[in-house]
XYZ file of C-alpha atoms in Angstrom:
728
model
C 46.248 30.911 -185.563
C 47.258 30.202 -189.052
C 49.080 27.190 -188.181
C 46.152 26.019 -186.384
C 43.859 26.701 -189.175
C 46.290 24.813 -191.439
C 46.507 21.835 -189.273
C 42.628 21.277 -189.018
C 42.245 22.027 -192.604
C 44.030 18.778 -193.310
C 41.457 16.931 -190.825
C 38.533 15.009 -191.789
C 36.276 12.585 -190.133
C 37.418 9.699 -192.176
C 38.300 6.466 -189.923
C 40.919 5.162 -192.758
C 44.484 6.533 -193.586
C 44.958 9.524 -195.657
C 43.805 9.016 -199.351
C 42.491 5.613 -198.538
C 39.325 6.188 -200.577
C 41.462 6.417 -203.846
C 42.933 3.013 -203.463
C 41.176 -0.062 -204.834
C 40.188 -1.454 -201.305
C 36.940 -2.639 -199.887
C 36.218 -1.290 -196.276
C 33.702 -3.260 -194.356
C 32.537 -4.015 -190.815
C 32.999 -7.102 -188.436
C 30.372 -7.327 -185.826
C 32.029 -7.322 -182.265
C 34.519 -9.945 -183.078
C 36.930 -11.518 -185.555
C 35.926 -14.785 -186.685
C 36.406 -17.794 -184.270
C 37.597 -20.434 -186.881
C 39.337 -19.809 -190.070
C 40.596 -23.304 -189.989
C 38.617 -25.167 -193.001
C 38.199 -28.327 -190.958
C 36.672 -26.309 -187.951
C 34.927 -23.269 -189.710
C 30.992 -23.424 -189.565
C 30.083 -20.015 -188.464
C 28.499 -17.337 -190.831
C 31.066 -14.586 -189.708
C 33.967 -17.094 -190.660
C 32.998 -16.863 -194.502
C 34.139 -13.251 -194.660
C 37.614 -14.950 -194.914
C 37.478 -18.478 -195.760
C 35.394 -18.380 -199.075
C 37.830 -15.768 -200.133
C 41.041 -17.695 -199.216
C 39.977 -21.640 -199.911
C 38.813 -23.031 -202.946
C 36.655 -26.567 -202.536
C 36.105 -28.559 -205.633
C 33.001 -26.939 -206.621
C 30.986 -23.399 -206.199
C 27.942 -22.153 -206.926
C 27.234 -20.212 -210.501
C 26.894 -16.428 -208.961
C 23.778 -15.748 -210.925
C 22.032 -18.885 -211.681
C 18.627 -19.392 -210.069
C 17.832 -22.241 -208.671
C 21.513 -22.533 -207.665
C 23.764 -24.507 -209.921
C 26.885 -26.121 -209.018
C 30.137 -25.016 -211.192
C 33.652 -26.372 -210.993
C 36.250 -24.518 -208.716
C 39.360 -26.415 -208.267
C 37.795 -29.388 -210.207
C 37.763 -29.578 -213.966
C 34.029 -30.365 -213.763
C 31.352 -31.176 -211.837
C 31.036 -35.052 -211.937
C 28.332 -37.695 -211.281
C 28.869 -40.607 -209.047
C 29.420 -43.982 -210.261
C 27.107 -46.786 -208.222
C 28.540 -50.305 -207.136
C 26.810 -53.234 -205.695
C 28.242 -55.208 -202.883
C 30.247 -57.111 -205.218
C 31.843 -54.105 -206.836
C 29.887 -54.239 -209.902
C 28.536 -51.054 -211.478
C 25.050 -50.533 -211.329
C 22.775 -48.100 -213.484
C 22.122 -44.585 -212.355
C 18.654 -45.311 -211.799
C 19.343 -48.240 -209.224
C 17.170 -48.491 -206.124
C 19.038 -46.966 -202.817
C 19.071 -50.375 -201.265
C 21.111 -52.208 -203.946
C 23.923 -49.518 -204.030
C 26.703 -50.430 -201.693
C 29.058 -47.939 -202.687
C 28.990 -44.376 -204.570
C 32.341 -43.266 -206.205
C 33.294 -40.046 -207.233
C 36.200 -39.480 -209.496
C 36.985 -35.756 -209.159
C 39.421 -34.555 -212.059
C 41.520 -31.388 -210.577
C 42.831 -28.338 -212.403
C 46.532 -28.803 -213.128
C 48.575 -25.641 -212.468
C 46.613 -24.231 -209.445
C 49.076 -22.708 -206.979
C 48.990 -21.827 -203.378
C 49.349 -18.303 -202.079
C 52.929 -17.599 -201.110
C 53.824 -18.905 -197.527
C 56.720 -19.555 -195.519
C 55.442 -23.098 -195.122
C 56.683 -23.896 -198.679
C 59.684 -22.107 -198.616
C 63.012 -24.273 -199.474
C 66.782 -23.675 -199.706
C 69.010 -24.284 -202.503
C 69.293 -27.911 -201.516
C 65.558 -28.378 -201.596
C 64.907 -28.631 -197.878
C 62.232 -26.758 -196.189
C 63.486 -23.622 -194.387
C 60.978 -23.325 -191.671
C 59.772 -26.834 -190.658
C 62.354 -27.543 -187.688
C 62.272 -24.228 -185.975
C 62.917 -23.940 -182.386
C 61.096 -21.145 -180.018
C 64.322 -19.240 -179.568
C 64.573 -18.891 -183.479
C 61.289 -16.778 -183.639
C 63.124 -13.643 -183.113
C 61.150 -10.834 -184.901
C 58.470 -13.135 -186.389
C 54.988 -12.669 -185.204
C 53.053 -13.602 -188.367
C 53.683 -15.703 -191.352
C 54.075 -12.404 -193.101
C 57.175 -11.610 -191.122
C 59.226 -14.508 -192.796
C 62.040 -13.513 -195.260
C 61.362 -16.522 -197.508
C 58.208 -17.414 -198.886
C 57.239 -20.329 -201.302
C 54.066 -21.956 -203.216
C 53.561 -25.169 -204.807
C 51.051 -26.812 -207.346
C 47.786 -28.196 -205.913
C 47.291 -31.649 -206.178
C 44.681 -34.281 -205.341
C 46.569 -35.640 -202.258
C 45.869 -32.242 -200.607
C 41.995 -33.016 -200.773
C 42.781 -36.263 -199.422
C 44.599 -34.899 -196.497
C 41.720 -32.359 -195.764
C 39.272 -35.411 -195.639
C 41.460 -37.287 -193.446
C 42.121 -34.171 -191.051
C 38.265 -34.284 -189.977
C 39.142 -37.074 -187.741
C 41.642 -34.792 -185.968
C 41.445 -34.533 -182.203
C 43.297 -31.110 -181.768
C 40.297 -28.849 -183.035
C 36.653 -28.726 -183.123
C 35.359 -30.819 -186.365
C 31.626 -30.165 -186.587
C 31.166 -32.144 -189.843
C 33.022 -35.249 -188.697
C 29.936 -36.956 -187.438
C 28.363 -36.362 -190.981
C 31.283 -37.287 -192.823
C 32.308 -40.475 -191.072
C 28.676 -41.968 -191.712
C 29.387 -41.855 -195.507
C 33.325 -41.636 -196.310
C 34.358 -45.142 -196.199
C 36.503 -45.964 -193.080
C 36.459 -42.442 -191.828
C 34.873 -43.402 -188.556
C 37.533 -46.280 -187.818
C 40.248 -43.636 -188.996
C 38.949 -41.469 -186.272
C 39.730 -44.214 -183.644
C 43.082 -44.791 -185.150
C 44.078 -41.122 -185.082
C 42.832 -40.708 -181.518
C 45.015 -43.604 -180.476
C 48.117 -42.256 -182.555
C 47.590 -38.702 -181.242
C 47.550 -40.098 -177.466
C 51.136 -41.935 -178.316
C 52.500 -38.620 -179.932
C 51.395 -36.517 -176.668
C 52.434 -39.179 -174.126
C 54.257 -37.341 -171.262
C 53.735 -33.767 -172.712
C 51.589 -31.056 -171.108
C 48.088 -31.808 -172.299
C 47.208 -28.045 -171.533
C 49.990 -26.789 -173.801
C 48.831 -25.103 -177.235
C 51.985 -26.329 -178.831
C 51.317 -29.926 -179.857
C 53.624 -32.153 -182.066
C 52.770 -32.527 -185.763
C 49.899 -34.935 -186.496
C 50.931 -36.152 -189.969
C 47.652 -37.691 -191.843
C 49.820 -38.845 -194.528
C 51.220 -41.827 -192.500
C 47.770 -43.592 -192.272
C 45.716 -44.484 -195.667
C 41.883 -43.868 -195.642
C 40.008 -46.283 -198.070
C 37.322 -43.516 -198.867
C 39.815 -40.876 -200.068
C 42.629 -41.614 -202.268
C 44.477 -39.951 -205.217
C 44.907 -42.370 -207.983
C 46.602 -39.794 -209.938
C 48.330 -36.368 -209.478
C 45.415 -34.636 -210.348
C 42.668 -37.135 -209.591
C 40.719 -37.239 -206.382
C 38.538 -40.443 -205.653
C 36.081 -40.396 -202.825
C 34.120 -43.393 -201.905
C 30.759 -43.048 -200.068
C 28.973 -46.017 -198.205
C 25.353 -46.387 -200.150
C 23.800 -43.572 -201.600
C 24.051 -39.817 -200.845
C 22.763 -37.685 -203.369
C 23.680 -34.231 -201.198
C 27.255 -35.292 -201.090
C 27.810 -32.915 -204.238
C 26.717 -30.019 -202.091
C 29.433 -30.682 -199.443
C 31.919 -30.504 -202.053
C 31.300 -26.769 -202.566
C 31.801 -26.074 -198.911
C 35.220 -25.137 -197.165
C 35.237 -28.459 -195.343
C 36.267 -29.861 -198.749
C 38.907 -27.398 -199.275
C 42.578 -28.599 -199.983
C 44.853 -28.539 -196.934
C 48.577 -28.748 -197.905
C 50.313 -30.903 -195.188
C 53.176 -28.250 -195.232
C 50.972 -25.993 -193.455
C 49.983 -28.226 -190.768
C 53.720 -29.151 -190.256
C 54.633 -25.431 -190.221
C 52.025 -24.574 -187.640
C 52.831 -27.549 -185.466
C 56.196 -26.188 -184.495
C 57.153 -25.217 -181.026
C 55.938 -21.353 -180.206
C 53.379 -21.100 -182.785
C 50.268 -22.283 -180.607
C 51.549 -19.916 -177.752
C 51.446 -17.044 -180.212
C 48.017 -18.009 -181.443
C 49.696 -18.586 -184.886
C 47.686 -21.651 -186.803
C 45.245 -21.965 -189.706
C 42.587 -20.793 -187.207
C 44.075 -17.193 -187.774
C 46.410 -17.401 -190.782
C 44.730 -19.638 -193.486
C 46.749 -21.038 -196.638
C 44.758 -21.290 -199.757
C 44.378 -21.086 -203.306
C 41.762 -18.674 -203.402
C 41.919 -14.915 -204.872
C 42.916 -13.382 -201.641
C 45.296 -14.269 -198.796
C 45.309 -12.765 -195.115
C 48.006 -10.262 -194.688
C 47.148 -8.831 -191.319
C 45.095 -10.478 -188.535
C 44.712 -8.518 -185.364
C 42.176 -10.205 -183.072
C 39.030 -8.488 -182.375
C 40.257 -5.468 -184.297
C 40.941 -5.711 -187.981
C 41.577 -8.396 -190.799
C 43.425 -7.439 -193.972
C 43.162 -9.488 -197.114
C 45.241 -8.576 -200.393
C 45.084 -10.237 -204.043
C 46.746 -13.694 -204.018
C 49.536 -13.096 -206.614
C 49.475 -16.721 -207.519
C 45.869 -16.867 -208.358
C 45.223 -17.952 -211.765
C 42.406 -15.361 -212.561
C 39.086 -17.448 -213.138
C 36.961 -15.496 -215.605
C 34.054 -13.449 -214.601
C 30.438 -15.491 -215.455
C 28.686 -14.488 -218.512
C 25.393 -16.461 -217.950
C 22.736 -14.612 -216.123
C 18.949 -13.718 -216.178
C 17.515 -10.494 -218.270
C 17.520 -8.972 -214.881
C 20.876 -9.349 -214.292
C 21.550 -7.915 -217.657
C 19.395 -4.774 -217.186
C 20.927 -4.504 -213.919
C 24.588 -4.392 -215.364
C 25.761 -7.509 -213.657
C 27.126 -8.928 -216.862
C 29.105 -6.165 -218.035
C 32.212 -7.919 -216.904
C 31.604 -11.303 -218.757
C 34.789 -13.357 -219.259
C 37.409 -10.793 -217.547
C 39.824 -12.163 -215.052
C 39.037 -11.813 -211.429
C 39.300 -10.792 -208.616
C 38.780 -6.891 -209.591
C 39.594 -5.461 -206.016
C 43.101 -5.466 -204.554
C 42.358 -5.190 -200.871
C 39.680 -6.159 -198.371
C 39.864 -4.390 -195.023
C 37.406 -5.435 -192.351
C 37.324 -3.576 -188.955
C 35.626 -5.077 -185.695
C 32.589 -2.734 -184.718
C 31.224 -3.178 -181.186
C 28.486 -0.712 -181.742
C 25.865 -0.479 -184.346
C 25.462 3.216 -184.205
C 28.854 3.621 -185.315
C 28.882 1.157 -187.917
C 25.820 2.404 -189.641
C 26.915 6.088 -189.312
C 30.267 5.109 -191.317
C 28.052 3.263 -193.931
C 26.054 6.274 -194.174
C 28.784 8.608 -194.573
C 30.373 6.217 -197.417
C 33.468 4.857 -195.527
C 31.834 1.303 -195.618
C 31.495 -0.083 -199.062
C 29.540 -3.053 -197.829
C 28.366 -2.543 -194.354
C 29.100 -6.098 -193.419
C 30.977 -8.088 -196.133
C 29.216 -11.488 -195.377
C 25.841 -10.343 -194.092
C 22.775 -10.304 -196.568
C 20.458 -8.853 -193.998
C 21.842 -5.436 -193.174
C 19.905 -3.297 -195.890
C 16.503 -3.954 -193.933
C 16.728 -1.532 -191.252
C 17.424 1.112 -194.020
C 14.488 0.000 -195.938
C 12.443 0.554 -192.776
C 13.771 3.966 -192.297
C 12.693 4.875 -195.902
C 9.254 3.679 -195.344
C 8.801 5.740 -192.200
C 10.392 9.065 -193.457
C 10.216 10.977 -196.674
C 13.301 12.839 -195.868
C 15.263 9.872 -195.126
C 14.257 8.234 -198.380
C 15.159 11.351 -200.484
C 18.527 11.531 -198.804
C 19.053 7.641 -199.244
C 17.897 7.772 -202.954
C 20.094 10.858 -203.393
C 22.987 9.002 -202.285
C 22.424 5.869 -204.411
C 22.546 3.142 -201.452
C 21.707 -0.074 -202.724
C 19.398 -2.272 -200.564
C 17.779 -5.134 -202.699
C 15.356 -7.216 -200.810
C 14.500 -10.736 -201.539
C 13.780 -14.023 -199.989
C 16.583 -16.411 -199.106
C 17.312 -19.633 -197.189
C 17.766 -19.083 -193.684
C 16.048 -18.838 -190.364
C 15.994 -17.358 -186.806
C 14.738 -19.606 -184.083
C 14.455 -20.054 -180.343
C 15.260 -23.454 -179.081
C 15.466 -25.959 -176.220
C 18.313 -28.049 -175.174
C 16.945 -31.353 -175.157
C 19.287 -32.839 -172.587
C 18.287 -30.395 -170.101
C 16.262 -32.274 -167.244
C 13.476 -28.999 -166.904
C 12.969 -28.317 -170.750
C 14.215 -31.407 -172.578
C 13.090 -34.961 -173.053
C 12.830 -35.982 -169.349
C 14.007 -39.255 -167.791
C 10.402 -41.095 -167.591
C 7.665 -41.460 -170.166
C 5.477 -39.282 -168.036
C 8.020 -36.753 -167.711
C 8.685 -36.657 -171.419
C 4.984 -36.072 -171.913
C 4.944 -33.141 -169.427
C 8.191 -31.682 -170.946
C 6.814 -31.753 -174.298
C 3.475 -29.763 -173.254
C 5.947 -27.419 -171.528
C 7.839 -26.572 -174.810
C 4.588 -26.575 -176.884
C 3.011 -23.909 -174.161
C 6.187 -21.782 -174.982
C 5.919 -22.266 -178.657
C 2.333 -20.989 -178.578
C 3.368 -18.050 -176.200
C 6.132 -16.802 -178.640
C 4.284 -14.692 -181.038
C 6.634 -14.204 -183.915
C 4.097 -12.202 -185.968
C 4.275 -9.673 -183.287
C 7.851 -9.592 -183.188
C 8.175 -8.738 -186.939
C 5.800 -5.859 -186.365
C 7.733 -4.614 -183.347
C 11.159 -5.030 -184.811
C 10.568 -4.412 -188.614
C 14.259 -3.945 -189.144
C 14.730 -7.654 -188.663
C 11.338 -8.870 -189.754
C 10.317 -11.966 -191.647
C 7.791 -14.701 -192.129
C 6.540 -16.716 -189.358
C 7.844 -20.390 -189.889
C 5.538 -23.545 -189.290
C 8.410 -25.650 -190.011
C 12.316 -25.666 -190.501
C 11.966 -25.603 -194.154
C 11.871 -22.278 -196.016
C 9.739 -21.715 -199.020
C 12.019 -22.671 -201.972
C 13.409 -25.915 -200.654
C 11.883 -28.794 -202.039
C 9.478 -30.300 -199.319
C 8.480 -27.248 -197.651
C 4.900 -26.951 -196.990
C 5.145 -23.065 -195.950
C 2.327 -21.188 -197.000
C -0.274 -24.125 -197.722
C -3.031 -25.400 -195.552
C -1.020 -28.650 -195.271
C 2.077 -26.856 -193.837
C 0.042 -25.206 -190.852
C 1.712 -26.254 -187.596
C -1.406 -27.740 -185.779
C 0.160 -27.505 -182.054
C 0.647 -23.733 -182.279
C -2.149 -22.845 -184.735
C -5.602 -23.493 -185.849
C -7.074 -23.079 -189.301
C -9.817 -20.554 -189.078
C -11.895 -19.353 -192.302
C -8.879 -21.210 -194.121
C -6.182 -18.946 -192.299
C -3.880 -19.948 -189.799
C -4.460 -18.125 -186.421
C -2.208 -18.610 -183.330
C -3.683 -20.647 -180.694
C -4.332 -18.560 -177.489
C -2.708 -17.793 -174.378
C -5.577 -19.791 -172.522
C -4.740 -22.645 -174.342
C -0.927 -22.506 -173.717
C -1.797 -21.779 -169.877
C -3.667 -25.053 -169.956
C -0.868 -27.039 -171.389
C 1.474 -25.511 -168.545
C -1.187 -26.793 -165.829
C -0.817 -30.189 -167.610
C 3.104 -29.916 -167.757
C 2.867 -29.167 -163.986
C 3.344 -25.564 -163.595
C -0.226 -24.112 -162.901
C 0.250 -20.526 -162.680
C 4.271 -20.695 -163.610
C 4.979 -22.712 -160.406
C 5.869 -26.279 -159.647
C 2.542 -28.148 -158.827
C 4.428 -30.018 -156.158
C 6.650 -27.573 -154.504
C 5.038 -24.243 -155.424
C 8.524 -23.045 -156.681
C 8.535 -20.523 -159.427
C 9.581 -21.970 -162.758
C 12.819 -20.163 -163.702
C 14.404 -20.690 -166.994
C 17.670 -19.749 -168.417
C 17.766 -17.988 -171.601
C 21.157 -18.044 -173.549
C 21.788 -15.392 -176.249
C 25.115 -15.474 -178.475
C 25.858 -11.764 -178.174
C 26.329 -9.118 -175.409
C 23.214 -7.139 -174.280
C 24.054 -3.875 -175.702
C 21.356 -1.090 -175.793
C 20.345 -1.891 -179.200
C 19.831 -5.681 -178.423
C 17.975 -5.139 -175.009
C 14.586 -4.431 -176.369
C 14.704 -7.737 -178.231
C 15.973 -9.612 -175.448
C 13.183 -7.939 -173.167
C 10.428 -9.064 -175.887
C 11.299 -12.618 -175.298
C 11.251 -12.189 -171.361
C 7.940 -10.954 -171.991
C 6.549 -13.790 -174.186
C 7.590 -16.020 -171.509
C 5.836 -14.047 -168.917
C 2.727 -14.405 -170.661
C 2.409 -17.899 -169.374
C 4.377 -17.111 -165.928
C 7.553 -18.131 -166.628
C 10.425 -16.330 -165.049
C 13.375 -16.026 -167.535
C 17.017 -15.421 -166.517
C 18.960 -13.941 -169.244
C 22.623 -15.272 -170.122
C 23.631 -12.984 -172.907
C 27.298 -13.530 -173.505
C 29.782 -12.866 -176.720
C 29.679 -15.653 -179.343
C 32.787 -17.383 -178.239
C 31.514 -18.051 -174.802
C 28.051 -18.750 -176.093
C 29.549 -21.585 -178.353
C 31.663 -22.972 -175.397
C 28.382 -23.085 -173.170
C 26.544 -25.022 -175.909
C 29.420 -27.431 -176.773
C 29.379 -28.283 -173.011
C 25.564 -28.901 -172.898
C 25.224 -25.901 -170.365
C 22.531 -23.788 -172.211
C 18.737 -24.224 -171.926
C 16.596 -21.870 -173.758
C 18.725 -20.195 -176.543
C 18.204 -18.151 -179.572
C 20.106 -19.233 -182.906
C 20.034 -18.910 -186.730
C 20.829 -21.206 -189.589
C 21.957 -20.141 -192.975
C 21.540 -22.992 -195.704
C 24.951 -24.589 -196.711
C 23.003 -26.179 -199.761
C 19.575 -26.032 -201.383
C 18.094 -29.258 -200.045
C 15.785 -30.210 -197.309
C 18.341 -32.560 -195.638
C 20.672 -29.590 -194.793
C 17.871 -28.085 -192.703
C 16.316 -31.402 -191.484
C 20.054 -32.719 -190.226
C 19.934 -30.064 -187.334
C 17.694 -32.563 -185.431
C 19.569 -35.558 -186.465
C 20.625 -37.372 -182.844
C 24.262 -38.034 -184.039
C 24.780 -34.763 -184.815
C 23.877 -33.397 -181.259
C 26.192 -30.396 -180.509
C 26.908 -31.194 -176.846
C 27.289 -34.708 -177.456
C 29.321 -35.361 -180.680
C 30.155 -31.422 -181.611
C 27.681 -31.356 -184.508
C 25.209 -28.843 -185.612
C 22.361 -30.203 -183.621
C 22.265 -27.326 -181.005
C 19.010 -28.645 -179.409
C 20.644 -31.952 -178.784
C 17.350 -33.430 -180.266
C 17.604 -37.384 -180.254
C 14.480 -39.136 -181.550
C 14.790 -42.700 -182.897
C 11.994 -42.450 -185.147
C 12.801 -39.385 -186.543
C 16.538 -40.572 -187.046
C 15.300 -43.497 -188.912
C 13.417 -41.353 -191.384
C 16.356 -38.848 -191.953
C 18.502 -42.174 -192.717
C 16.039 -42.691 -195.598
C 15.487 -39.154 -196.772
C 19.388 -38.817 -197.316
C 19.047 -41.380 -200.055
C 16.356 -39.926 -201.794
C 16.001 -37.715 -205.013
C 13.407 -35.444 -205.134
C 9.929 -36.758 -205.730
C 6.720 -38.178 -204.134
C 8.455 -40.239 -201.815
C 10.951 -38.045 -200.530
C 7.918 -35.491 -199.934
C 6.107 -38.245 -197.892
C 8.963 -38.556 -195.735
C 9.450 -34.912 -195.041
C 6.098 -34.528 -194.156
C 6.228 -37.339 -191.523
C 9.473 -35.749 -190.056
C 8.242 -32.115 -189.918
C 5.053 -33.378 -188.003
C 7.490 -35.081 -185.639
C 9.302 -31.861 -185.151
C 6.043 -29.774 -184.803
C 4.889 -32.250 -182.001
C 8.099 -32.501 -180.190
C 8.923 -28.747 -180.503
C 12.647 -28.962 -180.052
C 12.510 -25.488 -181.674
C 9.776 -22.867 -181.606
C 10.165 -22.687 -185.575
C 10.698 -18.912 -185.466
C 10.887 -17.041 -188.741
C 12.385 -17.068 -192.032
C 13.751 -13.202 -192.096
C 13.792 -11.064 -195.376
C 16.918 -10.651 -196.803
C 18.667 -7.230 -198.103
C 22.298 -6.194 -198.048
C 23.588 -2.743 -197.655
C 26.001 -1.897 -200.420
C 27.186 1.540 -201.961
C 26.451 2.625 -205.365
C 30.095 2.529 -206.314
C 30.195 -1.019 -205.717
C 29.575 -3.109 -208.930
C 28.594 -6.722 -209.384
C 26.857 -7.303 -205.898
C 24.164 -10.020 -205.934
C 24.256 -11.000 -202.410
C 22.504 -14.801 -201.598
C 23.315 -16.658 -198.387
C 24.506 -19.586 -200.381
C 27.240 -17.884 -202.461
C 29.994 -16.695 -200.062
C 32.732 -16.231 -202.505
C 31.558 -13.130 -203.966
C 34.673 -11.025 -202.966
C 36.338 -12.014 -206.542
C 33.216 -10.519 -208.392
C 32.941 -7.001 -206.799
C 34.188 -4.068 -208.564
C 35.005 -0.579 -207.282
C 34.567 2.465 -209.038
C 37.303 4.266 -206.887
C 36.841 7.688 -208.708
C 33.110 7.840 -207.721
C 33.824 6.945 -204.241
C 36.255 9.584 -203.795
C 34.031 12.024 -205.159
C 30.978 10.914 -203.140
C 32.999 10.918 -200.041
C 34.047 14.558 -200.459
C 30.644 15.540 -201.136
C 29.104 13.592 -198.320
C 31.878 14.802 -195.632
C 32.496 18.361 -196.427
C 34.431 20.030 -193.331
C 32.198 22.032 -191.238
C 34.227 25.493 -190.687
C 31.607 27.522 -188.634
C 33.323 25.874 -185.360
C 36.743 26.948 -186.285
C 35.704 30.275 -187.174
C 33.827 30.395 -183.826
C 37.164 29.177 -182.031
C 39.155 31.717 -184.110
C 36.778 34.639 -183.040
C 36.749 33.512 -179.348
C 40.471 33.219 -179.262
C 40.750 36.985 -180.922
C 38.536 38.325 -178.074
C 40.225 36.537 -175.620
C 43.655 37.900 -176.677
C 42.211 41.468 -177.006
C 40.567 41.189 -173.560
C 43.911 40.058 -171.925
C 45.799 42.410 -173.832
C 43.400 45.279 -172.654
C 43.291 43.851 -168.814
C 47.216 43.960 -168.901
C 47.202 47.796 -169.947
C 44.606 48.453 -167.132
C 46.908 46.650 -164.694
C 50.042 48.529 -165.757
C 48.237 51.990 -165.172
C 47.136 51.101 -161.457
C 48.991 52.280 -158.259
C 49.462 50.114 -155.401
C 46.095 51.007 -154.035
C 44.390 49.654 -157.264
C 43.481 53.124 -158.319
C 43.694 53.938 -162.277
C 46.217 56.553 -163.063
C 45.374 59.073 -165.599
C 47.196 58.480 -169.132
């Protein structure tokens, strides 16, 4: 019994290894799956940013504290302005009209001395030959990950690595969500894509096209006019015409450097079969590097020993200063040694671990996890007192993101339609659904995910947004009554259903009930089912039967790429603070199922596309506002989205985590965070004290059982063959 007591005394409810709380390690959750893409060319999903923005470094980033958001150099020495040239190559003034600008040239100086993380792709022998660039499948032996190799190497970042990265958007090997946008601007990139496609076909001729192992596609072989390196540390990017938003793309991981050595290393036989690639093992210059990758289980990032230690920012608001966010001014980053993210498939388990202190940030990359706790605090004084005693940090603020229900516009039932008459009927069907889905009701029923009902795709705070003004009211879903917007009635929605050819939810010609598929990007867990059921009820208001198809995110992404979705739930986190970054989600050439862009609705409207092309060349001002107003009105009428809502943002952070200022646009926050390890250790011990009474009860039961058995044995020894108890 003493042994059992000793063993149990050493046990606790911690999910981490013994003494883990005393290490300089951030623990956080991943929701349901590991990220889909860690390759910077392919990655465009919020979940990926847990890793991508900690490992990769584009030329620019955002200042951690300044609002409005301000670009600052990362691997670039400074943020540069473009030089404008006319059709004859002559320089134009900065104020030149867009129609006179034939080319924009960005000469970006790259910081010297920046080193890549240790990686076997860079390892060389004494003769200067790459050790691991000519491996055969049978040479893998005990190698399962890049971290298993005996020799590691590094090299300096050079401008050619950015050139290689830009060329790589023309690849045929992986998904390239931004190729459509980049090929419109980067000089020669569209033609480069055709060249690469042809060259790749030659390389793979006679090979198994389904094999995950493919020969090295070396982009160094073919020059690209729009991306060059005139000097070792000078990147030159040439764009067609004027595109003011390009500076924002240079803070995204799409423009992160890619060393050719990494591409060559991962192209070797056996790598693809083992799932070893940039999609799982990224190679960067950032403050962290991936050291463990267990698909759908855990990702571990450790401090990159070659990181140069960029200083913590010193400029911020007075509010930042009062909050203690500027205390580390000028100190070298990062402060944390390790980041561990573990897949959680159930929200209850995830939340309990945060409440017990085992997650420092509930979900590292999410800025919306605090809302549910804030609701709990409003609902219960006891909960409020408990959370305040524990010091949980749930700052709430507005941000630049949205959630919507949208329609696949290439679907014959809900989309454009094949004839002018069918186009009108389908549009009325979408408008009816947009009226029926009551987002104000959603926020009341699900306050943990509440937000402001959207009238357009543009949230407040983005130039061109009319949200919250009479001019911004969507006239197809709302009426203005006594100066306030009022949602149109279900009777009006049902009348639109009649005009669409579906009276009482049945085809007017055949009498067949209208059944529509609803595609959701996560499994229908008990926590999500009430929201899914709510959507079903919204459609039922106008007699539409909804067939729910809820899958994991990977399956959902595959479905929309193939155009097999119909009605879908989706969200958008701004990449940069410009209206173009929201309105490009409806640009025809960006259609997801056609060109693998981010236009999941596959909306293609020539009038809209023409206005969007003009918008991209405009600086903020009256002319740009006029163009935006026209584009928004087209979207409100065509209704490729129901517009949805702009959620309130609030992260969930423990009190011992310093320097947290979450924002959707700032994804590289890992290097700024600091842990008070001593406070965490003390708090965990306080919050998770062993409960001894079950052990005492167990011990008492064991003693009682022993005494009973001992007495029973003695009685049995005193019985004769007839079961009679003999006198003592």
